[in-house]
XYZ file of C-alpha atoms in Angstrom:
446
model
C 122.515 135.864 89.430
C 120.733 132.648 91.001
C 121.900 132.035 94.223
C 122.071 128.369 95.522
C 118.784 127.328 97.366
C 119.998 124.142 98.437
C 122.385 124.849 101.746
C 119.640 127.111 103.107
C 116.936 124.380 102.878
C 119.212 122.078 104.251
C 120.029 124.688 107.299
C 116.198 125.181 107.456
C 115.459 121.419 107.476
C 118.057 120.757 110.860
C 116.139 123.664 111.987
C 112.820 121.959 111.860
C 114.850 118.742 113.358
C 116.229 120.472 116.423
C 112.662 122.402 116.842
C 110.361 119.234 116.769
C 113.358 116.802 118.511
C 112.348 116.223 122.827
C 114.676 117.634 125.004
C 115.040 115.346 128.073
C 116.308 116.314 131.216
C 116.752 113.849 134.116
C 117.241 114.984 137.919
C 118.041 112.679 140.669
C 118.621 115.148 142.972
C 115.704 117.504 142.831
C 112.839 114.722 144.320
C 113.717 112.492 147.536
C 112.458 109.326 146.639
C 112.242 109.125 142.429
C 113.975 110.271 139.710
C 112.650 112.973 137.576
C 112.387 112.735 134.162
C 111.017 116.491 131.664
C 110.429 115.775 128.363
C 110.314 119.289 126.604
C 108.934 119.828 122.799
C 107.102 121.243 120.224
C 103.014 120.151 120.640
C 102.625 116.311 119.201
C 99.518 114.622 120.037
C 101.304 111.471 120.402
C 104.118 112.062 122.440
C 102.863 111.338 125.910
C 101.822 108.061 124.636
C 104.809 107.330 123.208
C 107.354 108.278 126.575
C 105.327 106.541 128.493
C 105.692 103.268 126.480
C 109.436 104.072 126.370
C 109.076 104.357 130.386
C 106.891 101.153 130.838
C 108.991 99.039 128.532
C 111.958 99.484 130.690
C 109.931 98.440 133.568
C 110.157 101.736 135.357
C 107.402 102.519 137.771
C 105.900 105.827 137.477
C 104.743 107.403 140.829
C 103.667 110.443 139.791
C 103.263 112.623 136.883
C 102.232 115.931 135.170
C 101.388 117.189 132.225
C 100.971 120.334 129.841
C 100.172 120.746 126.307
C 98.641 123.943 125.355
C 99.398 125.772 122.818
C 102.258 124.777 120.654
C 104.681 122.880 123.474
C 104.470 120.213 125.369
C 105.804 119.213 129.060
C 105.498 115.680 130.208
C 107.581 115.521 134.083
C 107.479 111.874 135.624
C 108.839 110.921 138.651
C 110.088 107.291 138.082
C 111.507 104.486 140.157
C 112.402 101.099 139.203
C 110.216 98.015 140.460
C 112.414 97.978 143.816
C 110.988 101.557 144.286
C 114.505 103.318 143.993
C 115.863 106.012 142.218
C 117.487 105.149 138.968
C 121.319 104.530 139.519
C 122.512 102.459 136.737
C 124.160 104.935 133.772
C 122.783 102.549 131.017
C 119.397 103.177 131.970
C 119.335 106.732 132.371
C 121.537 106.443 128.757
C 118.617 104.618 127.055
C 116.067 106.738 128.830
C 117.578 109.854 127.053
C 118.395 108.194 123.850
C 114.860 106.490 122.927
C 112.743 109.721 124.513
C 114.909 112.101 122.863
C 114.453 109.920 119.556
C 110.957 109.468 120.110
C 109.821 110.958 116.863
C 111.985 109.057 114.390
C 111.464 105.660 116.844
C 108.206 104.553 115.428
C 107.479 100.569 116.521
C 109.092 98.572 114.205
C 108.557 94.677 113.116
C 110.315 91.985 114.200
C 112.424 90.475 111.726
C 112.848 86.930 110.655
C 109.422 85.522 111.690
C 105.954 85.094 110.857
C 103.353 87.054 112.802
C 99.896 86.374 113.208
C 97.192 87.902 115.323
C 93.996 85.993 116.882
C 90.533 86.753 118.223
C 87.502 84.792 118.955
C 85.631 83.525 122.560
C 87.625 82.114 124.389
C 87.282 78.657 126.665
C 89.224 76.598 129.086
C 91.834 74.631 126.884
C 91.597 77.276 123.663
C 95.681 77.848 124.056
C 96.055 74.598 124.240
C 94.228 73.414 120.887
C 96.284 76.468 119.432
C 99.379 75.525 119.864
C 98.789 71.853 119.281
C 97.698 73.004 115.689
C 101.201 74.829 115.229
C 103.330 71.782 116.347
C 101.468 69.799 114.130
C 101.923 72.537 111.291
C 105.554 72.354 112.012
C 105.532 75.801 113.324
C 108.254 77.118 116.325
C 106.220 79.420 118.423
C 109.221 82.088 119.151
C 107.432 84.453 121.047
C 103.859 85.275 122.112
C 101.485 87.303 124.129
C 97.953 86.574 124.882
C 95.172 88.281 126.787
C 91.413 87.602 127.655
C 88.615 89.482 128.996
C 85.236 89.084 129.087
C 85.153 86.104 127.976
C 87.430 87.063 124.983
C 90.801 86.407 123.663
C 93.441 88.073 121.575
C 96.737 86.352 120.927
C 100.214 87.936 118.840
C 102.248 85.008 117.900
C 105.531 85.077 116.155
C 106.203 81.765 114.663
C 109.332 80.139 112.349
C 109.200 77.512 110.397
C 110.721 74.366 112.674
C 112.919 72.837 110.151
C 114.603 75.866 108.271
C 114.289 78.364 111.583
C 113.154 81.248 109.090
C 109.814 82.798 109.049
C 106.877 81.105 107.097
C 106.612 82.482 103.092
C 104.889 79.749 101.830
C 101.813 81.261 101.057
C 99.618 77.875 100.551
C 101.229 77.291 104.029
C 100.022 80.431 105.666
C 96.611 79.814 104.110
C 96.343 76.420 105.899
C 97.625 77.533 109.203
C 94.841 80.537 109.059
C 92.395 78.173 108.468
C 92.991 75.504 111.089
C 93.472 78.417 113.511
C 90.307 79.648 112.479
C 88.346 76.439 112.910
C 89.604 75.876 116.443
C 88.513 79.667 117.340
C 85.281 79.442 115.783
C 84.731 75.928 117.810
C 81.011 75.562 118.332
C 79.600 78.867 118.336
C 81.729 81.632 117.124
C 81.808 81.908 113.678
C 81.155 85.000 112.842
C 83.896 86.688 115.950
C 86.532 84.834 115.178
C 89.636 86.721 113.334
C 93.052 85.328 112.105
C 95.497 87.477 110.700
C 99.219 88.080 109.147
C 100.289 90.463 110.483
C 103.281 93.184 109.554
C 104.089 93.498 113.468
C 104.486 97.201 113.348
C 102.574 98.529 116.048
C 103.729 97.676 119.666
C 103.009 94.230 120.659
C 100.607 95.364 123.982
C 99.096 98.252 122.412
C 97.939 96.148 119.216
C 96.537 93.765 122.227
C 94.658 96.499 123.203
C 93.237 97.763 119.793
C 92.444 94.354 118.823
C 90.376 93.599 122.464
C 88.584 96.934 121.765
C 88.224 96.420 117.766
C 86.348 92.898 119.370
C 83.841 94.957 121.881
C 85.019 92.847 124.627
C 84.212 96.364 126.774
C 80.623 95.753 125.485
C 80.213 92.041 126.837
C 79.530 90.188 129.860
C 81.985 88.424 131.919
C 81.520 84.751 131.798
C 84.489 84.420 134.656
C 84.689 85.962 138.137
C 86.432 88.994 137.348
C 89.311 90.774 139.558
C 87.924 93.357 142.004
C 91.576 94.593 143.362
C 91.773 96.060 140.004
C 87.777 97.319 139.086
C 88.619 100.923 138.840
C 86.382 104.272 139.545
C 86.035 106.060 136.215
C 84.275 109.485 136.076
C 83.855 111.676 133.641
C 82.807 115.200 133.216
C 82.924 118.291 131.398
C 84.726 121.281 132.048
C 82.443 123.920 130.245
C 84.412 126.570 130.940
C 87.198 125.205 129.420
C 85.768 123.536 126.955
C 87.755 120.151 128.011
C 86.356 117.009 129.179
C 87.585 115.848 132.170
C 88.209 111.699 133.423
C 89.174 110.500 136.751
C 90.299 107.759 137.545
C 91.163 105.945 141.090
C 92.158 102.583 141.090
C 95.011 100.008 143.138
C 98.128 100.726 141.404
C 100.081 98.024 138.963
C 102.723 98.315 136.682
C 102.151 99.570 133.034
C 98.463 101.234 134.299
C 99.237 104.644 133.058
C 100.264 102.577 129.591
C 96.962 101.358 129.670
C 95.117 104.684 130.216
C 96.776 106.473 127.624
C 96.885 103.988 124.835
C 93.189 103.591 125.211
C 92.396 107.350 125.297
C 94.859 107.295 121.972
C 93.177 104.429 120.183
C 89.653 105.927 121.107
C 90.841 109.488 119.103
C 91.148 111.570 122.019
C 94.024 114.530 122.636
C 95.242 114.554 126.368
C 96.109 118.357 127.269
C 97.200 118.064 130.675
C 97.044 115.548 133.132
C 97.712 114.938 136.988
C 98.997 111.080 138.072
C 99.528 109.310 141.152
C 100.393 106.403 142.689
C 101.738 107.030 146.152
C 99.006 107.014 147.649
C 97.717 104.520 150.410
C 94.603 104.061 148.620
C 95.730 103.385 145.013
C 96.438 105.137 142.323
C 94.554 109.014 141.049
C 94.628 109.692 137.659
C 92.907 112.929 136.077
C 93.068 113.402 132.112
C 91.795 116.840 130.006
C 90.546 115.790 126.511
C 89.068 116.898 123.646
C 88.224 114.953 120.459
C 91.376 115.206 117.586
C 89.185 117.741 116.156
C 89.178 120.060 119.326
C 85.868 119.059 121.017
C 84.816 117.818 124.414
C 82.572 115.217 124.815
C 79.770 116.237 123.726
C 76.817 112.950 124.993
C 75.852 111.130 127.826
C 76.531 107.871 125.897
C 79.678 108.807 124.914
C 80.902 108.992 128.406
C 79.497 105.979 129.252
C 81.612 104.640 126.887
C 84.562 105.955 127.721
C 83.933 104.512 130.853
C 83.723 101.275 129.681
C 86.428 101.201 127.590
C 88.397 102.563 130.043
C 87.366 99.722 132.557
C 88.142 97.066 130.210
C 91.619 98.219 129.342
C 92.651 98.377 133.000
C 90.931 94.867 133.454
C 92.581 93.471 130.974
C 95.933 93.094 131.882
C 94.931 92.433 135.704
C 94.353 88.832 135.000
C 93.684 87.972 138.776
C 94.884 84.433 138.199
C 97.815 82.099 139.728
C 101.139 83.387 138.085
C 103.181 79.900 136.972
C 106.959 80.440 135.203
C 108.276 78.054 132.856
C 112.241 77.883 132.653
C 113.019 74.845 130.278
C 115.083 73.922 127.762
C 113.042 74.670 124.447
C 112.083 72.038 122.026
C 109.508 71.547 119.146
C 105.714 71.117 120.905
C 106.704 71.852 124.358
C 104.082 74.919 124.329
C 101.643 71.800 123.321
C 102.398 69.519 125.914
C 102.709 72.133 128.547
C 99.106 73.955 127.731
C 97.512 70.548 127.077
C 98.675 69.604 130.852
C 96.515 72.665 131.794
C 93.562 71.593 129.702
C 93.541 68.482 131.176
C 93.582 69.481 134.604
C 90.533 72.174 133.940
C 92.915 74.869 134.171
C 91.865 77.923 132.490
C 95.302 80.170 131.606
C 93.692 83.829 131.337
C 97.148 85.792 130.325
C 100.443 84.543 128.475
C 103.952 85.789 127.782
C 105.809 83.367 125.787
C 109.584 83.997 124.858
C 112.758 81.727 124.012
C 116.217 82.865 123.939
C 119.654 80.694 123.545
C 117.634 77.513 123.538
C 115.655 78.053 126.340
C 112.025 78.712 127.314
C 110.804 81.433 129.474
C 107.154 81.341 129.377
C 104.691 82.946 131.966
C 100.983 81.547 132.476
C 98.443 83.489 134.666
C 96.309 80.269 135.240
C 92.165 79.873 137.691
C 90.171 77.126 137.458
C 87.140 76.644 134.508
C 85.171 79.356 136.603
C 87.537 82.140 137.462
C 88.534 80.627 140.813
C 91.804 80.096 142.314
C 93.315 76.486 141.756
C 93.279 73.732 144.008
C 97.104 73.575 145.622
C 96.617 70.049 144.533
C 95.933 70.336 141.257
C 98.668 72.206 141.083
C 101.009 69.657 142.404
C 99.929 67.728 140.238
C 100.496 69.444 137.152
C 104.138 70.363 138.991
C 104.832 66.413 138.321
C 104.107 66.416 135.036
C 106.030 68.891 133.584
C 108.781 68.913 136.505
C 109.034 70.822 139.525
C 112.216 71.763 138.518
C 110.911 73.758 135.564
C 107.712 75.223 136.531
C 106.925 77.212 139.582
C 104.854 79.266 141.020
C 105.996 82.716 141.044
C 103.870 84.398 143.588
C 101.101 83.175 145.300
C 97.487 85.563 145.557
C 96.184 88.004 147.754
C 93.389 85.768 148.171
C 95.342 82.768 150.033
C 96.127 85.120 152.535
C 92.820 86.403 152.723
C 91.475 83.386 153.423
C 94.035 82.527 156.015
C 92.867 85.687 157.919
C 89.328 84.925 157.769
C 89.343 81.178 159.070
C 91.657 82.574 161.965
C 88.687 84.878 162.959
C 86.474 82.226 163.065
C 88.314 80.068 165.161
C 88.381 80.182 169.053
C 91.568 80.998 171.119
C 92.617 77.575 171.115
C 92.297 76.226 168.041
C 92.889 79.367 166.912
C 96.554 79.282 168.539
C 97.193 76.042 167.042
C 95.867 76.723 163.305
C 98.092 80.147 162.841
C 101.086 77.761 164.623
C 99.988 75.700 161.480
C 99.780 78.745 159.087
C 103.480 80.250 160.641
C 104.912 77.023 159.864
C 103.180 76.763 156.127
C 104.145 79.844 155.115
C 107.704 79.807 156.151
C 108.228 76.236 154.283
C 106.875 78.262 151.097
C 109.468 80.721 151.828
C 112.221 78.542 152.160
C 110.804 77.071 148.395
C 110.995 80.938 147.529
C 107.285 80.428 146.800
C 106.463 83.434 148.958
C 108.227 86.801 149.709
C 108.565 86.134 153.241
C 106.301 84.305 156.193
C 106.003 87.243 158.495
């Protein structure tokens, strides 16, 4: 007699479930100053990547971490804090946190419904977001939300757009085809018809990583910066090989920032390499230590000269990317159809060059963040920035936080200054800097 097959494949399919599912364990007590998070499973290439997006997308700060991934099991351990550098209190957090890591494998990025994405690339000059945007509100397209990066002269933009009048996304397909093409023409501009890219996209990879892939897909790691780039952030890369291992080895040492680990190990995903184990951190005084094991997907080191160098590269650009260097200005507005427009075109026609963007609207309102320097990289004029305040209303726009480099330069025209004058220009700078912290302009005046 025949038994029944069916209830011991479905036993043997939970099985597999429970085998390949992450077991997450959180400790608050074991580590003085950060939470501890151990991810436990069965070996899956992607799985770092993937906590660590579920870590940085919940704004978490990771101080330190360690992994292992030998053999057939993994063990990720990160000590976490949030961006006020505590522990992690708050139950729905630490809910979530164990929820989407222990889910990790069936949590794939998914799209976002109800609107129309596309994806841009091309070179990118002072007043390109501008001239983008102006083509949407004429196209009668809402810009919902939106992310844009540049480096090295290039740009990549993910926008998610509805149709103005009917609030759903775009189907139209003679519609699509025009918007492609007018975005394309204002990318291309004078002299880049060959670089630049439009696309519809299905929006199912993670918005930053897809930023990423698309910046490296351009070479913008292979091209040379047309703008003064950020040196807080221009990391030391090595990267060597562990014969008797047979791994290769990168270091990396760089000033800390959020999402930097993010960056690391999407790029060392994208680029087709397997981390093994890994050291990380971030507490110390002179930035952040990273050190990765690789091997190639098929089990290889590195096996060139050239190849490291372009790891290095790559590497370098991904961390540069996001570390924009520029003036950080937040929008709060009530939204309405072409206020991107009219905001970027203010920009443009102050010679404001915005370098990063995170657009988003929710319940009728406008939250959008500009990293903004001047045509060449620099900072802005404080005028100029007045000035553009008046336009689109102090009330709405602000500036968020204000550079390093203002203070730097406050320190360095002190030391040049004799006793006297130099009494009388820091009584000046004391009383500056405590009427931009009473405008909450600054953290604090001390």
């Amino acid at each position: 007699m025949q038994m029944d097959r069916k209830p011991f494949l479905e036993e043997y399919e939970k099985l597999i479930v429970r085998m390949n599912t992450p077991r997450v364990m959180i400790d608050n007590a074991g580590c003085v100053d950060a939470t501890r998070i151990m991810i436990d499973s069965a070996r899956n290439d992607g799985i770092l990547l993937e906590a660590v997006q579920v870590l940085t997308d919940l704004n978490l700060s990771i101080k330190k971490g360690y992994v292992s991934s030998d053999g057939r099991w993994n063990m990720d351990v990160f000590h976490v804090t949030n961006l006020d550098g505590n522990k992690l209190t708050d139950g729905s957090i630490i809910n979530c946190i164990e929820q989407s890591l222990g889910t990790i494998h069936r949590t794939r990025s998914k799209s976002i419904d109800g609107m129309t994405t596309f994806e841009l690339t091309g070179t990118d000059r002072v007043g390109l977001l501008s001239e983008v945007f102006a083509v949407l509100s004429e196209l009668n397209c809402d810009v919902v939300e939106s992310k844009v990066w540049t480096h090295n002269g290039r740009i990549a933009a993910i926008i998610h757009l509805k149709d103005c009048d009917s609030g759903s996304p775009i189907e139209d397909s003679k519609k699509i085809d025009r918007i492609e093409a007018r975005l394309k023409n204002v990318l291309k501009g004078d002299n880049d018809i060959r670089s630049a890219k439009t696309l519809v996209s299905i929006a199912v990879t993670h918005t930053e990583r897809r930023l990423h892939q698309m910046m490296f897909a351009d070479r913008d790691y292979d091209r040379t910066p047309i703008m003064k780039p950020n040196g807080r952030y221009s990391p030391l890369i090595s990267v060597q090989n562990c014969s008797e291992k047979e791994y290769s080895v990168v270091n990396i040492q760089v000033k800390d920032r959020p999402k930097l680990l993010f960056d690391v190990v999407c790029t060392l995903t994208d680029m087709q390499y397997v981390v093994f184990h890994a050291t990380i951190n971030t507490t110390t005084e002179d930035g952040a230590y990273l050190e990765f094991f690789i091997r190639h997907i098929d089990g290889t080191p590195i096996s060139s000269e050239a190849e490291k160098q372009r790891v290095i590269m790559c590497l370098k650009s991904a961390i540069e990317r996001r570390a924009s260097g520029g003036m950080r200005l937040e929008l709060f507005k009530p939204d309405k159809p072409g206020l991107l427009a009219e905001v970027t075109r203010t920009f443009r026609e102050n010679a404001m060059n915005v370098t990063q963007a995170e657009i988003s609207t929710k319940m009728g309102m406008a939250l959008n963040i500009f990293y903004v320097t001047d045509a060449v990289g620099n900072l802005v004029d404080s005028k100029v920035i007045d000035s553009v305040m008046d336009r689109i209303g102090s009330g709405y726009l602000t500036v968020k936080e204000l550079p390093l480099m203002y203070h730097q330069k406050a320190e360095s025209d002190l030391q040049t200054t004799g006793s006297l004058g130099g009494a009388v220009l820091f009584a000046l700078g004391s009383l500056v800097r405590r009427n931009l912290y009473s405008l909450g302009l600054i953290n604090s005046y001390s």
